[in-house]
CSV table of C-alpha atoms in Angstrom, one decimal:
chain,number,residue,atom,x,y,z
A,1,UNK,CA,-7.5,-2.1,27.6
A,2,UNK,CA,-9.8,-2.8,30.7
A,3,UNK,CA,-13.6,-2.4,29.6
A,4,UNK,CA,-14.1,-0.7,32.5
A,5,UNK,CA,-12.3,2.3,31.0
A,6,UNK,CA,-14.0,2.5,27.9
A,7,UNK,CA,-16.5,5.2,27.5
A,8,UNK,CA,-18.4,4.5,23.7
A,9,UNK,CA,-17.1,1.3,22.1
A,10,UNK,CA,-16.9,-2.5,23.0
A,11,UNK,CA,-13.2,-4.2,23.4
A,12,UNK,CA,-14.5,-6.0,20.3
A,13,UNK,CA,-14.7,-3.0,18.4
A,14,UNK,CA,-11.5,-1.2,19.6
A,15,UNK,CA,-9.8,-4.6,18.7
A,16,UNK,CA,-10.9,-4.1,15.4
A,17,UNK,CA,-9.9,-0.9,15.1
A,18,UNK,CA,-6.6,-1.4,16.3
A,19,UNK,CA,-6.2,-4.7,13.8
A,20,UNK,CA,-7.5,-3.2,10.5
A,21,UNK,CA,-7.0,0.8,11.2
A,22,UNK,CA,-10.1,1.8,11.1
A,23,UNK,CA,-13.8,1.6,12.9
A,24,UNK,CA,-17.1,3.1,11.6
A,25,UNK,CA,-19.7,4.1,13.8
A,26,UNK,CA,-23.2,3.5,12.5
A,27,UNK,CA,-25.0,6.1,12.7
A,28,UNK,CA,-23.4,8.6,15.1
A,29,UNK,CA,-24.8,11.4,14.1
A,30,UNK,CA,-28.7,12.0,13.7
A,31,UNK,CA,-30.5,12.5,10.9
A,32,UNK,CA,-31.8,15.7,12.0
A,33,UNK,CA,-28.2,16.7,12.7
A,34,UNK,CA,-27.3,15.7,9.6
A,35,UNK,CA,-29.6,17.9,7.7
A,36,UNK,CA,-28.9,21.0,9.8
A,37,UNK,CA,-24.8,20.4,8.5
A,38,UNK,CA,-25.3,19.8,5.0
A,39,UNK,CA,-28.0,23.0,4.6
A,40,UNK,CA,-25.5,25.2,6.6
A,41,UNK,CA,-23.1,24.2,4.6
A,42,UNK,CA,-25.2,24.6,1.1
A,43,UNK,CA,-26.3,28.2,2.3
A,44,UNK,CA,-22.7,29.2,2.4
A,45,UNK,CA,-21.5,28.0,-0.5
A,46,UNK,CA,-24.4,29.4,-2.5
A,47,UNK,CA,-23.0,32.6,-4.0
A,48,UNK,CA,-19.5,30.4,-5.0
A,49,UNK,CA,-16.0,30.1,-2.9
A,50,UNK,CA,-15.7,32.1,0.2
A,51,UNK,CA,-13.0,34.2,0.4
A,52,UNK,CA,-10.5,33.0,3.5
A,53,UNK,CA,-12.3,29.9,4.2
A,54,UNK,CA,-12.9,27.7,0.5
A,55,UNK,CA,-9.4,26.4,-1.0
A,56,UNK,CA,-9.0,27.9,-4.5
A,57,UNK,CA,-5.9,26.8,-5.2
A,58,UNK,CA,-4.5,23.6,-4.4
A,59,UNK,CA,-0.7,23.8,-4.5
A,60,UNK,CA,0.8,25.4,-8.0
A,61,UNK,CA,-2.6,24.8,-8.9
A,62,UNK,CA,-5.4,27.1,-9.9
A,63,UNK,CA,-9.2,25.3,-10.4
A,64,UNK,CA,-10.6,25.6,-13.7
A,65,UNK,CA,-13.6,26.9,-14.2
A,66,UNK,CA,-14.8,23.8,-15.9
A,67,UNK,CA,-14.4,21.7,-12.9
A,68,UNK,CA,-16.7,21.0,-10.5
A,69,UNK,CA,-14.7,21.7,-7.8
A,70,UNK,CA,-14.0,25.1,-8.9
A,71,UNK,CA,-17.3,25.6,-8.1
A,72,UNK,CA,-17.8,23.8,-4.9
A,73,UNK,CA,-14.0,23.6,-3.4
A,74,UNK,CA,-13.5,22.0,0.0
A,75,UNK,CA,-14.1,24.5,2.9
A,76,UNK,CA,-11.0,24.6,5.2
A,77,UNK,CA,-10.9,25.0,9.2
A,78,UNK,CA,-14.4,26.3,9.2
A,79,UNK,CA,-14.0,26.6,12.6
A,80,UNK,CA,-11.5,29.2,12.5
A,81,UNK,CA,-14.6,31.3,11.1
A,82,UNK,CA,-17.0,32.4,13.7
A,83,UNK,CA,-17.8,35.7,11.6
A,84,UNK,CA,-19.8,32.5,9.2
A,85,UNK,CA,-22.7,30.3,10.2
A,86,UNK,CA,-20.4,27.4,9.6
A,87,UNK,CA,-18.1,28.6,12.0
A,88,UNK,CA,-19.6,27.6,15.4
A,89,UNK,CA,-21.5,24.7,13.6
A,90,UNK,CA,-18.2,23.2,12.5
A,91,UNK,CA,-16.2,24.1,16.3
A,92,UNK,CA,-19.5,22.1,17.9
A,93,UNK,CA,-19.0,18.8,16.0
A,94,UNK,CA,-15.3,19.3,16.0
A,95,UNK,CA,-15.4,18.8,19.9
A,96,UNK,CA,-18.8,16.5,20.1
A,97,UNK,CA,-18.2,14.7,23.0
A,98,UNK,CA,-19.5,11.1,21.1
A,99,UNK,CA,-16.9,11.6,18.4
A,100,UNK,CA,-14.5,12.4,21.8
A,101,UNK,CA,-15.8,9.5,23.6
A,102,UNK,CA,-15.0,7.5,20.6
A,103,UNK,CA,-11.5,8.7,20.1
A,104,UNK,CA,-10.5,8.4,23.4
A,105,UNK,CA,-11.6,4.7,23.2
A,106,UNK,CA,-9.7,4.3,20.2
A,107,UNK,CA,-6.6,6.2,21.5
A,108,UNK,CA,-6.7,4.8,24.5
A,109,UNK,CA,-6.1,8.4,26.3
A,110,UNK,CA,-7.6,12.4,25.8
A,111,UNK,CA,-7.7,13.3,22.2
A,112,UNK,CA,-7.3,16.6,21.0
A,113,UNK,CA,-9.1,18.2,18.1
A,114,UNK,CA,-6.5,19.6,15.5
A,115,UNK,CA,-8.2,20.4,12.1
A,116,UNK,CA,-11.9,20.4,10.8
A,117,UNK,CA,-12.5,20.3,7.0
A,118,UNK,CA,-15.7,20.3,4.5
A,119,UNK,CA,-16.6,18.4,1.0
A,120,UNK,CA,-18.9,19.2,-0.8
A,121,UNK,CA,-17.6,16.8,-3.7
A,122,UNK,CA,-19.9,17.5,-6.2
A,123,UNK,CA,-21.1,15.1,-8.8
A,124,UNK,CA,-18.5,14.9,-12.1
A,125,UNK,CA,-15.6,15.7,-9.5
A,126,UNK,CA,-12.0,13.9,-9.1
A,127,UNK,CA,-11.2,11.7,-6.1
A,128,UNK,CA,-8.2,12.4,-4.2
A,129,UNK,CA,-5.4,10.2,-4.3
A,130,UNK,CA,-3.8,7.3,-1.7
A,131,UNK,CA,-2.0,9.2,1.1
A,132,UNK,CA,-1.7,8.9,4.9
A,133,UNK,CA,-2.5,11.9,6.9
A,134,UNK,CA,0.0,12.3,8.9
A,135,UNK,CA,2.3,12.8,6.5
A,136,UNK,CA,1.0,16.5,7.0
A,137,UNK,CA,0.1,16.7,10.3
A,138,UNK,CA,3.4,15.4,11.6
A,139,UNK,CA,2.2,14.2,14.7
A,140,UNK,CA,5.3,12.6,17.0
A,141,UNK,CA,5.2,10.3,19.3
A,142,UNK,CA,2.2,8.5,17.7
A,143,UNK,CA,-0.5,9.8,15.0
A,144,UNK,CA,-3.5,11.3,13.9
A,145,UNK,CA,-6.5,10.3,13.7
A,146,UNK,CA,-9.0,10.9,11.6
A,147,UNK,CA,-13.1,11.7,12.3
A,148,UNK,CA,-14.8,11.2,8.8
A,149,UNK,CA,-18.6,12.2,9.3
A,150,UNK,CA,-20.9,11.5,6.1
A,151,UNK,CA,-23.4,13.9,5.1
A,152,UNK,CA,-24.7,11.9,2.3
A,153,UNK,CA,-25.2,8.4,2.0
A,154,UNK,CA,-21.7,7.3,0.1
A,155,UNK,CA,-20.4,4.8,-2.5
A,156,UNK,CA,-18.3,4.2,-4.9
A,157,UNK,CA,-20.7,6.0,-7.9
A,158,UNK,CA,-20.5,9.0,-6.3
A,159,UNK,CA,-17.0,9.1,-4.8
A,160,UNK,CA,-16.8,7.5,-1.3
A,161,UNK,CA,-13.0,6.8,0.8
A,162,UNK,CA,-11.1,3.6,0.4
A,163,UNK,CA,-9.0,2.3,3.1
A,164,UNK,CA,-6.0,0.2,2.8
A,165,UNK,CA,-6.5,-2.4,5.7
A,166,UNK,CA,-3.7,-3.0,8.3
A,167,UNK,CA,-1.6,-0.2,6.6
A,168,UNK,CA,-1.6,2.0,9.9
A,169,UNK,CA,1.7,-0.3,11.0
A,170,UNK,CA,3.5,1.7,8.2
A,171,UNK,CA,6.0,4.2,8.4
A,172,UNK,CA,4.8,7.5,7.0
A,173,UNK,CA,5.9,6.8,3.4
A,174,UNK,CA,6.9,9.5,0.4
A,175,UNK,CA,4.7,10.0,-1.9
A,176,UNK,CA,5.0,10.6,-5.7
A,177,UNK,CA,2.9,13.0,-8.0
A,178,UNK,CA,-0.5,12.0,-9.0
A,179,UNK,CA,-2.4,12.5,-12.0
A,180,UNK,CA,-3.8,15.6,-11.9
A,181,UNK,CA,-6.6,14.6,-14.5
A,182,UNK,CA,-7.7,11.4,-12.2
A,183,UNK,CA,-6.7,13.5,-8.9
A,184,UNK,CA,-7.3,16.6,-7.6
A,185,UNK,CA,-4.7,16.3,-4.6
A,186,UNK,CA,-1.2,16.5,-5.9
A,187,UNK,CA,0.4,13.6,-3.9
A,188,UNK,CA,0.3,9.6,-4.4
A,189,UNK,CA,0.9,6.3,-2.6
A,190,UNK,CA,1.3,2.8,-4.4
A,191,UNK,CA,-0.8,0.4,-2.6
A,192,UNK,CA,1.8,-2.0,-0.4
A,193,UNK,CA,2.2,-5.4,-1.9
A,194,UNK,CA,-0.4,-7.7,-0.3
A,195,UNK,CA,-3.1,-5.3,0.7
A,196,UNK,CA,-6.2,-4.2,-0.7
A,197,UNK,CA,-8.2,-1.1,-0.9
A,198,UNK,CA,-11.7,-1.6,0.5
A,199,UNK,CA,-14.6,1.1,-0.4
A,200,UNK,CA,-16.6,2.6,2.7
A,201,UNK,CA,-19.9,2.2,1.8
A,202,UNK,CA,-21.7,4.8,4.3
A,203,UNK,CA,-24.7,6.2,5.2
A,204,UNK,CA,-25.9,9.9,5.9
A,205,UNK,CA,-24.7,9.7,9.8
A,206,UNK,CA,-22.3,7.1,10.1
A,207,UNK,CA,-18.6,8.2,11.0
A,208,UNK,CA,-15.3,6.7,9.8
A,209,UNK,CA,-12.4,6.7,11.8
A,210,UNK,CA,-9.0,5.9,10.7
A,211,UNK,CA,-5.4,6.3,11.5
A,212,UNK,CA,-3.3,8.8,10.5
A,213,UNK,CA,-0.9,6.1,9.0
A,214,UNK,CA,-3.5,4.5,7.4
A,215,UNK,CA,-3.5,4.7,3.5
A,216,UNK,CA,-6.6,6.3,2.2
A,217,UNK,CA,-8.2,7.5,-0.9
A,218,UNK,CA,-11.2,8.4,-2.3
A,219,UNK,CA,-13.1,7.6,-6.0
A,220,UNK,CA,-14.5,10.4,-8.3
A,221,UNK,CA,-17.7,11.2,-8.1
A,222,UNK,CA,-19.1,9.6,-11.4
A,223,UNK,CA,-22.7,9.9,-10.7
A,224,UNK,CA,-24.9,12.6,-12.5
A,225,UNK,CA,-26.6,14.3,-9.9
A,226,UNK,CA,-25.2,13.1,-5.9
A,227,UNK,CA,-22.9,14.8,-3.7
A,228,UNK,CA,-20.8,13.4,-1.7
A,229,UNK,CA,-20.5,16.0,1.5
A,230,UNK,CA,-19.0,15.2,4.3
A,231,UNK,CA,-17.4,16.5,7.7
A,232,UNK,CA,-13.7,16.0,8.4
A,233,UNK,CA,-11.9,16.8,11.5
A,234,UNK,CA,-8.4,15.3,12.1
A,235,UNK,CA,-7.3,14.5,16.1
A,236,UNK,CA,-3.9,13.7,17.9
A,237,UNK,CA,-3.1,12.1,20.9
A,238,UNK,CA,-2.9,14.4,24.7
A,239,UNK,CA,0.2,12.6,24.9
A,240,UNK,CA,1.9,13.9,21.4
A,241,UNK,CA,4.8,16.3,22.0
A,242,UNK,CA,4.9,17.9,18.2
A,243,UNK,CA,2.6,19.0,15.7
A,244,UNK,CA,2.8,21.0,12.3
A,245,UNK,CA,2.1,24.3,12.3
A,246,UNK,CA,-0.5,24.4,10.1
A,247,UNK,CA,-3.0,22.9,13.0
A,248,UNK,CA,-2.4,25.1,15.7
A,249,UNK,CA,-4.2,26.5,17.8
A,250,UNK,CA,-5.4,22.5,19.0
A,251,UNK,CA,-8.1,21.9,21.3
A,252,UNK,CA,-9.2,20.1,24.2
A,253,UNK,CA,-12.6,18.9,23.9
A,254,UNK,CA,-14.0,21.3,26.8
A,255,UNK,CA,-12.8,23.9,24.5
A,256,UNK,CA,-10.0,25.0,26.1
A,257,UNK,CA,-6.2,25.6,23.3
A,258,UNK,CA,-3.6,23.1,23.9
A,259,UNK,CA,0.1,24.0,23.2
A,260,UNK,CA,2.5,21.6,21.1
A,261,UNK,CA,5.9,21.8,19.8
A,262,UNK,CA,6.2,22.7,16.4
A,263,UNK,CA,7.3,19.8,14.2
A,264,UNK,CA,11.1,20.9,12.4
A,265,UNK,CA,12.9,19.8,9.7
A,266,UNK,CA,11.9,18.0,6.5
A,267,UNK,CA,10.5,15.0,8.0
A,268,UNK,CA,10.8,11.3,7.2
A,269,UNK,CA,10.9,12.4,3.7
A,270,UNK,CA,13.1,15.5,3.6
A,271,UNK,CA,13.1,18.9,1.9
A,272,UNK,CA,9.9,17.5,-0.4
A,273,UNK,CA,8.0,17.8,2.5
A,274,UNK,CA,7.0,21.2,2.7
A,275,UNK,CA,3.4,21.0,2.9
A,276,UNK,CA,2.6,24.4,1.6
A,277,UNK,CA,-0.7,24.6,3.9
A,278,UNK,CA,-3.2,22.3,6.1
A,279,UNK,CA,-4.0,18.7,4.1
């Protein structure tokens, strides 16, 4: 890629990217920003799960009160939810043009925003397991991509990602069942031979971004009194011809809805992929 066509990033960081699967951007975000997302975020979640917009059930799977994350589950496509303060907070970061500067860098050509997400990840809860995100987004030709903005500084004590290094050259694999008392995502990935997981050790700000065939995983949150919030929003390339259903409608980052095809069929892994909702 000419320089002259990059817009955020250095060829030496987009080389990076494209050689290991993933780039973080120091401190993207602002402080100040920060705080505005993680107390809009807090006041919402105050009174418990929000009806419509927190996931209480995750598959055949119902929280228990006893876990954390009955209390505090992950908020899904906030931005779907302008009637909620965390509606037009999550649409604005969704479509930040420095996170779209960034993509298109990485892409190499217009992303389009697909999905946003929010953890809360409170401490005592589970991590979720190895998986590559497109698996669930189905996006064809290409991938995903994934935006990962931390709200709190992150490690492993209180639950941060792990990457698996050059996995994004991978075929979307099929996953097994994970264990549900380690887990709180159903589905699991065995590390390939010869790679390594590698923990993203992040502070409040800085944004990971990965591809959507890299495998990824996060530990539980062991600590005694951290959270471990952060933004998610997932991307696919202007170029992509089919997308799962459960991201529609997508955007362009001037706001304006894209139309995809709607990805058929079982997938690469057949009838057990029928992802019962948005990953």
């Amino acid at each position: 890629m000419s320089e002259t066509l990059l817009r955020r990033l250095t060829p030496e960081q987009v080389a990076f990217f494209h050689r290991e699967g993933y780039f973080v951007a120091k401190g993207l975000i602002t402080p100040e920003e920060v705080a505005t997302i993680r107390e809009t975020f807090m006041t919402q979640a105050k009174d418990g799960p929000v009806e419509g917009l927190s996931e209480t059930a995750r598959g055949n799977r119902v929280y228990d009160p006893t876990d954390p994350l009955h209390r505090y589950p992950r908020m899904m496509q906030p931005h779907r939810h302008p009637e909620h303060a965390v509606g037009p907070l999550s649409m604005k970061y969704m479509l930040d043009q420095r996170i779209g500067d960034t993509l298109h860098d990485l892409y190499g050509e217009e992303p389009i925003a697909a999905q946003s997400m929010f953890y809360f990840k409170p401490p005592g809860a589970r991590g979720q397991d190895f998986h590559q995100d497109n698996f669930y987004l189905r996006v064809k030709p290409g991938t995903c991509m994934a935006a990962w903005v931390a709200i709190d500084d992150c490690d492993e004590q209180n639950g941060t990602m792990m990457v698996v290094p050059t996995t994004q050259d991978y075929e979307v694999l099929c996953p097994e069942k994970s264990d549900s008392t380690q887990f709180f995502t159903d589905d699991h990935l065995d590390i390939p031979a010869g790679c390594v997981k590698v923990p993203m050790i992040l502070n409040a700000g800085d944004v990971l971004f990965f591809n959507g065939s890299v495998i990824h995983g996060s530990y539980p949150n062991t600590s005694k009194d951290r959270f471990r919030r952060s933004l998610i929003c997932h991307y696919v390339p202007s170029s992509c011809i089919e997308v799962s259903h459960w991201y529609k409608p997508l955007y362009r980052f001037n706001g304006v809805e894209v139309e995809k095809v709607t990805a058929t069929g079982g997938g690469p892994c057949g009838n057990m992929q029928a992802v019962k909702g948005p990953h």
